Amino acid sequence: MELTYYADLAVRLVNTEEPTRGTDVLTDVEAVRALFGPSQPAVARRAVEADITRLRGVRARLRAVFGAAAEGEETRAVDLLNALLMEYPVSPQISGHDYLDDAGRPRWHMHLAEHPTNVTAAYAAMACMGLAVQLTDLGVDRLGLCEAAPCHNAYIDTSTNRSKRYCSDRCATRANVAAHRARKRLERANRPPERPVRRTAEPTHSSAERSREG
């Protein structure tokens, strides 16, 4: 497992809540276990009720990291993440399990050993270390919050041109449609009012003309 994989854990945790919509799916132990996905079953099984509250606290702090990065406050984002790294240290180990090359030899890579006292500490250590790797490799400006209201989900921009502004294609489409409609409304509001067409009055005939026509 590569260290960059762990950054997805940070994004996954932050996006269990959508503050603008008032939704939160991190409400029970099963939701905590689901965060780990299929790759960490042993750790996930140790989840207890207390991890719900503990992970919510970590979630708020990770969202603050993404928020600071999105606002261009690089130093603040790094300081917030460093505080988490200090609180949830990792135990890196070299691993080769489950990864073999064509010759059957292990493909050695860094792995974060799981020796923390509780599930929250395990999750936070992996997520924060992964996020730190991405931040230092790609840059603080690659961390962001979706600009499509009311979403504001966290994302990591891995595009080649640093152009990502939304967490998904769905949000990008919705934002583009909303922007198009806003432009059309503005165009209509700024359009000068149409002048009413003045109709020419029908000519009237005198009584003498009417008598001659009759």
Coordinates of C-alpha atoms in Angstrom, one line a residue:
M1 CA 0.0 0.0 0.0
E2 CA 1.5 3.4 -1.0
L3 CA 1.4 6.4 1.3
T4 CA -0.6 8.5 -1.1
Y5 CA -3.5 6.0 -0.7
Y6 CA -3.9 7.2 2.8
A7 CA -4.8 10.7 1.7
D8 CA -8.1 9.4 0.4
L9 CA -8.9 8.5 4.0
A10 CA -8.7 12.2 4.9
V11 CA -11.0 13.2 2.1
R12 CA -13.4 10.3 2.9
L13 CA -13.7 11.4 6.5
V14 CA -14.2 15.1 5.8
N15 CA -16.9 14.3 3.2
T16 CA -19.0 12.3 5.7
E17 CA -20.5 15.6 6.6
E18 CA -22.0 18.4 4.5
P19 CA -22.4 21.4 6.9
T20 CA -24.2 23.6 4.4
R21 CA -26.9 20.9 3.8
G22 CA -26.9 19.9 7.5
T23 CA -26.2 16.2 6.7
D24 CA -23.9 13.8 8.6
V25 CA -23.5 10.1 7.8
L26 CA -21.0 9.4 10.6
T27 CA -23.7 8.4 13.1
D28 CA -23.0 4.8 14.1
V29 CA -20.2 2.2 14.4
E30 CA -21.0 0.7 11.0
A31 CA -20.3 4.1 9.4
V32 CA -17.0 4.2 11.2
R33 CA -16.0 0.8 9.9
A34 CA -17.1 1.7 6.4
L35 CA -14.6 4.5 6.3
F36 CA -11.7 2.0 6.2
G37 CA -13.0 0.2 3.2
P38 CA -12.1 -3.4 2.5
S39 CA -8.3 -2.9 3.0
Q40 CA -8.3 -2.5 6.8
P41 CA -10.8 -5.0 8.1
A42 CA -8.8 -5.9 11.3
V43 CA -8.7 -2.2 12.4
A44 CA -12.3 -1.5 11.4
R45 CA -13.6 -4.4 13.5
R46 CA -12.2 -2.7 16.7
A47 CA -14.5 0.4 16.2
V48 CA -16.7 1.3 19.2
E49 CA -19.3 4.0 19.9
A50 CA -16.7 6.4 21.3
D51 CA -15.0 6.5 17.9
I52 CA -17.9 8.3 16.4
T53 CA -17.4 11.4 18.6
R54 CA -13.6 11.1 18.3
L55 CA -13.6 10.9 14.5
R56 CA -16.0 13.8 14.3
G57 CA -13.5 15.9 16.1
V58 CA -10.7 14.8 13.7
R59 CA -13.0 15.5 10.8
A60 CA -13.6 19.1 11.9
R61 CA -9.8 19.7 12.1
L62 CA -9.2 18.1 8.7
R63 CA -11.9 20.3 7.1
A64 CA -10.1 23.3 8.6
V65 CA -6.9 22.2 6.8
F66 CA -8.7 21.9 3.5
G67 CA -10.5 25.2 4.1
A68 CA -7.3 27.1 4.9
A69 CA -5.7 25.7 1.7
A70 CA -8.7 26.7 -0.4
E71 CA -8.4 30.2 1.0
G72 CA -4.7 30.4 0.1
E73 CA -3.6 30.4 3.7
E74 CA -0.7 27.9 3.2
T75 CA 1.1 28.4 6.4
R76 CA -2.1 28.0 8.4
A77 CA -3.0 24.8 6.6
V78 CA 0.4 23.3 7.3
D79 CA 0.3 24.3 10.9
L80 CA -3.1 22.7 11.4
L81 CA -1.9 19.5 9.7
N82 CA 1.3 19.5 11.7
A83 CA -0.7 19.7 14.9
L84 CA -2.7 16.6 13.9
L85 CA 0.5 14.8 13.0
M86 CA 1.9 15.5 16.4
E87 CA -1.2 14.2 18.1
Y88 CA -1.5 11.1 15.9
P89 CA 2.0 9.9 15.1
V90 CA 2.6 7.1 12.7
S91 CA 4.9 4.0 12.7
P92 CA 6.2 3.6 9.2
Q93 CA 7.4 0.2 8.1
I94 CA 8.7 -1.2 4.8
S95 CA 6.3 -3.8 3.5
G96 CA 6.1 -6.1 0.5
H97 CA 3.0 -8.2 1.3
D98 CA 0.5 -8.8 -1.5
Y99 CA 2.7 -6.9 -4.0
L100 CA 4.9 -9.1 -6.2
D101 CA 6.7 -8.3 -9.4
D102 CA 6.8 -10.5 -12.5
A103 CA 9.7 -12.5 -11.0
G104 CA 7.8 -13.2 -7.8
R105 CA 9.8 -10.8 -5.7
P106 CA 8.2 -8.3 -3.2
R107 CA 7.6 -4.8 -4.4
W108 CA 8.8 -3.0 -1.4
H109 CA 6.9 0.1 -0.3
M110 CA 6.2 2.2 2.8
H111 CA 3.4 1.0 5.0
L112 CA 1.9 2.6 8.1
A113 CA 2.0 0.1 11.0
E114 CA -1.2 -0.1 13.0
H115 CA -0.3 0.0 16.7
P116 CA -2.5 2.8 18.1
T117 CA -4.7 2.6 21.2
N118 CA -8.0 3.0 19.4
V119 CA -9.6 3.1 15.9
T120 CA -9.7 6.9 15.8
A121 CA -6.0 7.1 16.4
A122 CA -5.3 4.5 13.7
Y123 CA -7.5 6.3 11.2
A124 CA -6.3 9.8 12.0
A125 CA -2.6 8.7 11.8
M126 CA -3.0 7.2 8.4
A127 CA -5.2 10.0 7.0
C128 CA -3.0 12.8 8.2
M129 CA 0.2 11.1 7.1
G130 CA -1.2 10.5 3.6
L131 CA -2.5 14.1 3.4
A132 CA 0.9 15.3 4.4
V133 CA 2.6 13.3 1.6
Q134 CA 0.2 14.7 -0.9
L135 CA 0.6 18.2 0.4
T136 CA 4.4 18.1 0.2
D137 CA 4.5 16.3 -3.1
L138 CA 1.8 18.3 -5.0
G139 CA 1.6 21.6 -3.1
V140 CA -0.8 23.1 -0.5
D141 CA -2.9 24.6 -3.3
R142 CA -3.9 21.1 -4.4
L143 CA -6.2 20.8 -1.4
G144 CA -9.5 22.4 -1.8
L145 CA -13.3 22.5 -1.1
C146 CA -15.8 22.1 -3.8
E147 CA -17.0 25.5 -5.2
A148 CA -20.4 24.1 -6.1
A149 CA -22.8 25.3 -3.5
P150 CA -24.1 23.8 -1.3
C151 CA -21.7 20.9 -1.6
H152 CA -18.2 22.1 -0.3
N153 CA -16.8 18.6 -0.2
A154 CA -13.1 18.2 0.2
Y155 CA -10.9 17.1 -2.7
I156 CA -7.2 16.7 -3.7
D157 CA -6.4 18.1 -7.1
T158 CA -4.2 15.7 -9.0
S159 CA -4.8 17.3 -12.4
T160 CA -1.8 18.2 -14.5
N161 CA -2.8 21.9 -14.9
R162 CA -4.0 22.5 -11.3
S163 CA -7.5 23.3 -12.6
K164 CA -9.8 21.4 -10.3
R165 CA -12.5 23.5 -8.6
Y166 CA -15.1 20.8 -7.9
C167 CA -15.2 17.5 -6.1
S168 CA -16.9 15.6 -9.0
D169 CA -18.1 15.9 -12.6
R170 CA -21.6 16.1 -11.2
C171 CA -20.8 19.2 -9.2
A172 CA -18.9 20.8 -12.1
T173 CA -21.9 20.3 -14.4
R174 CA -24.3 21.7 -11.8
A175 CA -22.1 24.8 -11.2
N176 CA -21.7 25.4 -15.0
V177 CA -25.5 25.2 -15.5
A178 CA -26.0 27.6 -12.6
A179 CA -23.4 30.1 -13.9
H180 CA -25.0 30.0 -17.4
R181 CA -28.5 30.7 -16.0
A182 CA -27.0 33.5 -13.9
R183 CA -25.4 35.1 -17.0
K184 CA -28.7 34.9 -18.8
R185 CA -30.6 36.6 -16.0
L186 CA -28.0 39.3 -15.9
E187 CA -28.3 39.8 -19.6
R188 CA -32.0 40.1 -19.4
A189 CA -31.8 42.6 -16.5
N190 CA -29.3 44.8 -18.4
R191 CA -31.2 44.7 -21.7
P192 CA -32.8 48.1 -22.5
P193 CA -36.6 47.9 -22.4
E194 CA -38.3 47.6 -25.8
R195 CA -40.0 50.7 -27.0
P196 CA -43.7 50.3 -27.7
V197 CA -44.8 50.4 -31.3
R198 CA -47.0 53.4 -32.0
R199 CA -49.8 52.7 -34.3
T200 CA -50.9 55.4 -36.8
A201 CA -54.5 56.4 -36.3
E202 CA -56.9 55.5 -39.1
P203 CA -57.9 58.6 -41.1
T204 CA -61.4 59.9 -40.4
H205 CA -63.7 60.9 -43.2
S206 CA -65.8 64.1 -43.1
S207 CA -69.6 63.8 -43.5
A208 CA -69.4 65.3 -47.0
E209 CA -66.8 62.7 -48.0
R210 CA -69.0 60.0 -46.6
S211 CA -72.0 61.3 -48.5
R212 CA -70.1 61.3 -51.8
E213 CA -68.9 57.8 -51.2
G214 CA -72.4 56.7 -50.5

